[in-house]
Short mmCIF file of C-alpha atoms in Angstrom, two decimals:
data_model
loop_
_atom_site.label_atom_id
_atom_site.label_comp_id
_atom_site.label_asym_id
_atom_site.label_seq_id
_atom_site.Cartn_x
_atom_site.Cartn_y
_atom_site.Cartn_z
CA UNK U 1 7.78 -23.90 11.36
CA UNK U 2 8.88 -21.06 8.40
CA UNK U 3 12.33 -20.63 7.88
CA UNK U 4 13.79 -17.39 8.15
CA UNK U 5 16.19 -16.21 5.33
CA UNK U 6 18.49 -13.40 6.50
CA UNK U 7 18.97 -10.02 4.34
CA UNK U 8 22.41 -12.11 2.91
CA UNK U 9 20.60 -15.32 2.12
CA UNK U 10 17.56 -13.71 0.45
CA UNK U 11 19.93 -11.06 -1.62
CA UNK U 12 21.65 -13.93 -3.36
CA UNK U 13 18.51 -15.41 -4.19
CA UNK U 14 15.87 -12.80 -5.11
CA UNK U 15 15.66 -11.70 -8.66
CA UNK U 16 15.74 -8.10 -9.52
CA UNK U 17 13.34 -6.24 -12.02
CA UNK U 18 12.19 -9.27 -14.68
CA UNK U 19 11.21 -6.60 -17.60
CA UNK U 20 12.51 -3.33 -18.97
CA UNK U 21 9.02 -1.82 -17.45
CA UNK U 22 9.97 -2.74 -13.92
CA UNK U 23 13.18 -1.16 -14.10
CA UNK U 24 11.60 2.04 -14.87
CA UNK U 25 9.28 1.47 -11.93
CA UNK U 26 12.56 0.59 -9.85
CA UNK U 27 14.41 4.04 -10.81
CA UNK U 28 11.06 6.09 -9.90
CA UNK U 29 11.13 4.57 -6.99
CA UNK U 30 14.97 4.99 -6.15
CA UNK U 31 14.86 8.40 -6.58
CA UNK U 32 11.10 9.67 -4.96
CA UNK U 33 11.59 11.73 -1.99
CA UNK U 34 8.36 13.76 -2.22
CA UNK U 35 7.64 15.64 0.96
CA UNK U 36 4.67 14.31 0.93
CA UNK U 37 5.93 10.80 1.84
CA UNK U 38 8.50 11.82 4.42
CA UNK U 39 7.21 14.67 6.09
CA UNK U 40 4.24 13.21 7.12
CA UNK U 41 6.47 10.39 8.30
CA UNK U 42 8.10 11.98 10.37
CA UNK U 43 5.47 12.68 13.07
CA UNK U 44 5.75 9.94 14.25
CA UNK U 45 8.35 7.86 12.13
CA UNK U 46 6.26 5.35 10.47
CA UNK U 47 6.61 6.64 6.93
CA UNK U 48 3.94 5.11 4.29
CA UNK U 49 2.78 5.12 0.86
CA UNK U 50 -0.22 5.45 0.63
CA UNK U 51 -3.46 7.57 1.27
CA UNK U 52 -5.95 7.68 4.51
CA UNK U 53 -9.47 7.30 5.53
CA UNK U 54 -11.97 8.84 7.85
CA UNK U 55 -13.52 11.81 9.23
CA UNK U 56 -11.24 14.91 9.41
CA UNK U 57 -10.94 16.48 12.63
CA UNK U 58 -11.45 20.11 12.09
CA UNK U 59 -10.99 21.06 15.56
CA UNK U 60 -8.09 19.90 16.29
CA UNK U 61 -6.53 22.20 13.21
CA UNK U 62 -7.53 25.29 14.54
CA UNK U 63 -7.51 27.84 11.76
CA UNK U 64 -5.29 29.02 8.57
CA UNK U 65 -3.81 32.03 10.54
CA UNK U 66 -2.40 29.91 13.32
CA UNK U 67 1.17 29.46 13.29
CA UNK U 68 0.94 26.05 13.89
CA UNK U 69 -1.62 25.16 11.72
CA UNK U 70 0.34 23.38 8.58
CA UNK U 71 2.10 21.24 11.34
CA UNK U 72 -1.53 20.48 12.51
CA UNK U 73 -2.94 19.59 9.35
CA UNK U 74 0.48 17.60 8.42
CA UNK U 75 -0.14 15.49 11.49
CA UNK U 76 -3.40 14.77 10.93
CA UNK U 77 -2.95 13.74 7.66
CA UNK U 78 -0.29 11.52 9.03
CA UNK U 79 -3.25 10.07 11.67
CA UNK U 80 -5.39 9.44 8.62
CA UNK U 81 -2.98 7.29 7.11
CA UNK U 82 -2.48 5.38 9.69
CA UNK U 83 -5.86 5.04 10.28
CA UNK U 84 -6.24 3.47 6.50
CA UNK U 85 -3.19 0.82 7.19
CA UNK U 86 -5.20 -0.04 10.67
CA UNK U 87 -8.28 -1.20 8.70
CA UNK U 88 -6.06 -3.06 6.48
CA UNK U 89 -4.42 -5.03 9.72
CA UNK U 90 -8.28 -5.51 11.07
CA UNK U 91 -8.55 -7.53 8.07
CA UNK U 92 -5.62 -10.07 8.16
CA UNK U 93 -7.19 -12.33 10.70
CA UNK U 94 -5.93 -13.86 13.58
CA UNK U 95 -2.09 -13.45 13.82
CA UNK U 96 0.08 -14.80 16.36
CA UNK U 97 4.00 -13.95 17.11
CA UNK U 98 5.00 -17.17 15.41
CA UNK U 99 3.79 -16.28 12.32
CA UNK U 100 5.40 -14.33 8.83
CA UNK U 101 3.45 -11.86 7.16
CA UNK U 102 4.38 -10.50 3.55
CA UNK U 103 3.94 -7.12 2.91
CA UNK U 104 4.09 -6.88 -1.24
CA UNK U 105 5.28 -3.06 -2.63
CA UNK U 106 6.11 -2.35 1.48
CA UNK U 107 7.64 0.92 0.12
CA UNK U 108 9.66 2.42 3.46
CA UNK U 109 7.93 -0.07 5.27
CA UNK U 110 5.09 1.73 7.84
CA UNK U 111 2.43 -1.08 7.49
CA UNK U 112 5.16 -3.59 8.36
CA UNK U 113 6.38 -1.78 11.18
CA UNK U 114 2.82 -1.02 12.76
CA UNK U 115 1.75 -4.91 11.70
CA UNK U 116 4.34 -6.17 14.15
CA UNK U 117 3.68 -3.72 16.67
CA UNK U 118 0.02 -4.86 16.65
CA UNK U 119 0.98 -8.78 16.46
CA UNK U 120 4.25 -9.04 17.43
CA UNK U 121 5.12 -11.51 14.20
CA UNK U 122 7.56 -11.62 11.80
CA UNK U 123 6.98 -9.00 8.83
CA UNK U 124 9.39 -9.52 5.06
CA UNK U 125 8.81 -5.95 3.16
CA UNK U 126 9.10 -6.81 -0.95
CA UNK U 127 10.27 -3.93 -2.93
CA UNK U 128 11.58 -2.71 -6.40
CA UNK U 129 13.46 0.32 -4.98
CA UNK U 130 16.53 -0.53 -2.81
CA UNK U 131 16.80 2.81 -1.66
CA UNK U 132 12.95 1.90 0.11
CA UNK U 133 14.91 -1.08 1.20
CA UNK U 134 17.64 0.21 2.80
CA UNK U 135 15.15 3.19 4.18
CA UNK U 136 12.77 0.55 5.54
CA UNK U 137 15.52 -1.48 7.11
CA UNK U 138 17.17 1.09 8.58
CA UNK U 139 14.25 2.37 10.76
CA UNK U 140 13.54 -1.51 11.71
CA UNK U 141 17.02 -1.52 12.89
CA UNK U 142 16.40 2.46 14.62
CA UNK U 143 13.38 0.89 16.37
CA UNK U 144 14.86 -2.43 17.32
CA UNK U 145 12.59 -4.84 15.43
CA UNK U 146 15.01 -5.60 12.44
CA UNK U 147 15.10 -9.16 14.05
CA UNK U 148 10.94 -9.27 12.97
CA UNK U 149 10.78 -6.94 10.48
CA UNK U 150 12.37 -6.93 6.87
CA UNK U 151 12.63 -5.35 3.61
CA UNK U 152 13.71 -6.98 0.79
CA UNK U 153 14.99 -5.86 -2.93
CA UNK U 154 12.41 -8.43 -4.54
CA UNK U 155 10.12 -8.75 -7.94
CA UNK U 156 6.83 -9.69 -5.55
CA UNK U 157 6.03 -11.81 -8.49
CA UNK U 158 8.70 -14.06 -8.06
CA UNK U 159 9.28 -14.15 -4.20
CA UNK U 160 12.15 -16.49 -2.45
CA UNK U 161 9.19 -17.53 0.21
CA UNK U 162 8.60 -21.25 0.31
CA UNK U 163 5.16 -22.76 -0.89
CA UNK U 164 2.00 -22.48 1.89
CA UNK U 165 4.97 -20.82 4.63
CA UNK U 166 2.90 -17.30 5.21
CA UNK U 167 0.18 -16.81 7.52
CA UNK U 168 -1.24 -13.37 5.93
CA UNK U 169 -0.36 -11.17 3.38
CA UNK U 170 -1.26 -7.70 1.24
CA UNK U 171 -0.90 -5.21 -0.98
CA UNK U 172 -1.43 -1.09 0.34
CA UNK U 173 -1.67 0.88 -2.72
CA UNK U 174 0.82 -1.42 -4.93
CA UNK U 175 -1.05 -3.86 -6.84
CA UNK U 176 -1.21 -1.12 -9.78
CA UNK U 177 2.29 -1.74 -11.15
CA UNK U 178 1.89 -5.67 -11.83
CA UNK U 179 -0.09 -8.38 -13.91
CA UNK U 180 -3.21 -9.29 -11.21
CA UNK U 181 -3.14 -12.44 -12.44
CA UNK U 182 0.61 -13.34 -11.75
CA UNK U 183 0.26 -11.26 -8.33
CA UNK U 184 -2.80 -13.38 -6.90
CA UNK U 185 -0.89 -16.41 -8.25
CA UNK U 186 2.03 -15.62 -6.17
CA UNK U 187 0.15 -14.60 -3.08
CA UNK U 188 -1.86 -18.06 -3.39
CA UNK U 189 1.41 -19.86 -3.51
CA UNK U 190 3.11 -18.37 -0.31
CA UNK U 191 0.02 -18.52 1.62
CA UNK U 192 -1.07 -21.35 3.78
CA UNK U 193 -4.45 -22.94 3.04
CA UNK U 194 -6.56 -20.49 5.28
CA UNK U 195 -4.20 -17.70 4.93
CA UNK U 196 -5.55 -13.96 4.27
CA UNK U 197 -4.70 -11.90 1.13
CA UNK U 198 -5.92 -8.17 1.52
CA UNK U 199 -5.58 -5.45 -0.58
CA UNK U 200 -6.65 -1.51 -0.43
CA UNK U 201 -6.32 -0.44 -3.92
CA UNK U 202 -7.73 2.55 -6.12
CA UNK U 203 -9.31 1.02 -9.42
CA UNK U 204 -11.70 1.49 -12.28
CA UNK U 205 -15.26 1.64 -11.93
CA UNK U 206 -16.45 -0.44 -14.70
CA UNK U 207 -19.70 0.74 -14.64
CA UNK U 208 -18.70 4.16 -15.87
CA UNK U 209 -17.87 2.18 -19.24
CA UNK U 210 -13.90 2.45 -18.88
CA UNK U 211 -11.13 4.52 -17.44
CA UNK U 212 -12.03 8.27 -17.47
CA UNK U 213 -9.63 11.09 -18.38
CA UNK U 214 -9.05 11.23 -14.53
CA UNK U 215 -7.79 7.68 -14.10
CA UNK U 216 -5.88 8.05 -17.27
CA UNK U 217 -3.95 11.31 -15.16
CA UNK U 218 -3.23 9.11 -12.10
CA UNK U 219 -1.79 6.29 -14.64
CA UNK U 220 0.55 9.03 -15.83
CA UNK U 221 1.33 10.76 -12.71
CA UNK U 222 2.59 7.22 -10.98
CA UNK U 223 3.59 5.43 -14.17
CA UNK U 224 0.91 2.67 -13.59
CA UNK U 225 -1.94 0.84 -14.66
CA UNK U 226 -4.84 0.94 -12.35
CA UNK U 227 -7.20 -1.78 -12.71
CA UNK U 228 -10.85 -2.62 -12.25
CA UNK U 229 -12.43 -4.22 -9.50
CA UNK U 230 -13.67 -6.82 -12.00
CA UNK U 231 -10.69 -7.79 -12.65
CA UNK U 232 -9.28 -7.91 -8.66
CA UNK U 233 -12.17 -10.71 -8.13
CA UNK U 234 -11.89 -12.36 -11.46
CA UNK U 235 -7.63 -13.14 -10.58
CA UNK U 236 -8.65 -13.61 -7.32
CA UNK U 237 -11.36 -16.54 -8.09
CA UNK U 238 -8.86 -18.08 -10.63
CA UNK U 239 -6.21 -18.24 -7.90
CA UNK U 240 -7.94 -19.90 -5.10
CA UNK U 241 -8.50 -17.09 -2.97
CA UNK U 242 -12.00 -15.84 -2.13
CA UNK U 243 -13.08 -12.87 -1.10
CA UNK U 244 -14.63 -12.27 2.47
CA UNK U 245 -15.43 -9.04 2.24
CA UNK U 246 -15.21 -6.41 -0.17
CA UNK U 247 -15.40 -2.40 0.99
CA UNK U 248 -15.97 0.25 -0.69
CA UNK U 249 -13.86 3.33 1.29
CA UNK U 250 -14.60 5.76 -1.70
CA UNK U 251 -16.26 7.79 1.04
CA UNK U 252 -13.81 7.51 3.55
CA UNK U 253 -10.82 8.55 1.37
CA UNK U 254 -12.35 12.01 -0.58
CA UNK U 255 -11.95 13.69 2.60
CA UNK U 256 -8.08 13.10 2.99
CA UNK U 257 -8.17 14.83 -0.70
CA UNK U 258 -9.75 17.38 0.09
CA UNK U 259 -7.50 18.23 3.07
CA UNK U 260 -4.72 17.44 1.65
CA UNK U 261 -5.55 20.15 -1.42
CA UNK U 262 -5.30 22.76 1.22
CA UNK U 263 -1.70 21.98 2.43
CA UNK U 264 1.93 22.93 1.31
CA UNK U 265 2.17 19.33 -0.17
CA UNK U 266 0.33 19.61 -3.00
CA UNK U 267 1.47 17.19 -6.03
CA UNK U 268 -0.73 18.25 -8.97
CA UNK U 269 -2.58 15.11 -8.95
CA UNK U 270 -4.99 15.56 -6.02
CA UNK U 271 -7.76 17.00 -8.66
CA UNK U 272 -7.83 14.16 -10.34
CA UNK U 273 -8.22 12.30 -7.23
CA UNK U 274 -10.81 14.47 -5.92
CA UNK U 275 -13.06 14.66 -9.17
CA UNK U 276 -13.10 11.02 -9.84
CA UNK U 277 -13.94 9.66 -6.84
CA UNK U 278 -16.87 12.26 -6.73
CA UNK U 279 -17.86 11.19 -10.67
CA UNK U 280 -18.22 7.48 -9.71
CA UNK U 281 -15.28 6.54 -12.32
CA UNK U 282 -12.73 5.80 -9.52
CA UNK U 283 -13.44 3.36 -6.55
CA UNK U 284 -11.44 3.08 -3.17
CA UNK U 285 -11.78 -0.65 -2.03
CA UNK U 286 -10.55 -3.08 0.38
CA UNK U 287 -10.53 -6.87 -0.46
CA UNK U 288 -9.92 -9.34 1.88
CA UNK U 289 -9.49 -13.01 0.63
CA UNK U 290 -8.67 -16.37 2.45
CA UNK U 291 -6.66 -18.49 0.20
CA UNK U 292 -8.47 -22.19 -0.09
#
């Protein structure tokens, strides 16, 4: 049986940003509110951070000179990142309502939201920002799961969750801003022999010889440090955890770029996005690992 540490209990305990590099990841955090983010969230109110997979469909837009057609293509943006955090949950294994899930860099919590919707568990959010906290909280509390589902201000290197207590956890789009060996080291110490670790993550192809001038844009853009996929497997094997199945959703992703270069809520970066996945230097990947 895990034990359940309320929003008081965990505060005292959890340590904030460990390095003057996490702080600035903390502040970037705190004070994001691209519309992006939170206008495709609210279609439906599951507001996410990260990007989507799978076919576009063109019909249901109707054309550029509709009136409705932004709103269109904003919701089905929306649908294809949902779609992207329902893979994820395909991969976690089986899941009962007894069980805690971690979700590592939840952001304003969407995949922790729709994972207890789907298994009816209990879901602890771990997050730099406290203004993601207190977002991600609030609409647990909005939708009447905040007994389930929880967001904590937390370094997901150094979580408060005892040793072997979680049945499945990942990381959507997070795994960037951290060591990979501390972060599979942490995941293999929360998870119970048998558990699931998955992770969708954008990294370097190393077989383009290292990170192109596109990467190097979407390091700058987000203040991160993507990674390899060489060196995903490499922490992974040296932290007990072995991969089940590795995906590559490189094709399943460019077309969410390419909509989403046509819409009001452009950023800058989606060129880089775009022209790197379509150069072979940038990979979109799923990894799913049971901890042994």
């Amino acid at each position: 049986m895990t034990t359940e540490l309320t929003s008081t209990e965990a505060s005292a305990i959890i340590p904030g940003p460990a390095t003057p590099y996490q702080g600035d990841i903390a502040r970037y955090w705190n004070a994001e509110a691209r519309p992006v983010n939170l206008r495709l969230g609210d279609v439906d109110g599951l507001y996410h951070h990260h990007y989507g997979i799978g076919a576009v469909d063109h019909a249901s837009l109707g054309t550029p000179e509709d009136s409705e057609y932004e709103k269109k293509l904003i919701a089905e943006l929306h649908r294809l990142e949902s779609a992207q955090a329902e893979v994820l949950l395909d991969h976690l294994g089986t899941v009962t309502p007894a069980d805690t899930l971690v979700d590592a860099g939840c952001g304003r919590g969407g995949s922790s939201v729709m994972a207890h919707q789907r298994f009816g568990c209990h879901v602890r959010g771990v997050t730099l920002s406290s203004t993601q906290a207190e977002f991600g909280n609030r609409r647990a509390r909005e939708l009447g799961i905040a007994d389930h589902v929880s967001a904590q201000v937390c370094n997901m290197l150094d979580t408060p969750f005892e040793k072997g207590s979680v049945t499945a956890s990942w990381n959507n789009e997070s795994s960037m801003y951290v060591d990979l060996d501390d972060l599979m080291a942490e995941h293999s110490r929360f998870l119970k022999v048998g558990g699931r670790y998955v992770t969708i993550t954008g990294c370097w192809n190393p077989k383009y010889g290292q990170p192109s001038k596109w990467v190097s844009q979407i390091n700058a853009h987000f203040e991160c440090n993507i990674h390899s996929r060489r060196e995903y497997l490499k922490a992974m094997a040296d932290n007990r955890l072995v991969p089940q199945a590795v995906i590559d959703l490189t094709p399943d992703t460019l077309p969410y770029w390419e909509l989403r270069a046509t819409s009001s809520l452009v950023t800058g970066i989606e060129e880089a996005f775009i022209e790197s996945y379509k150069d072979g230097s940038f990979q979109y990947v799923l990894i799913a690992a049971d901890r042994v």
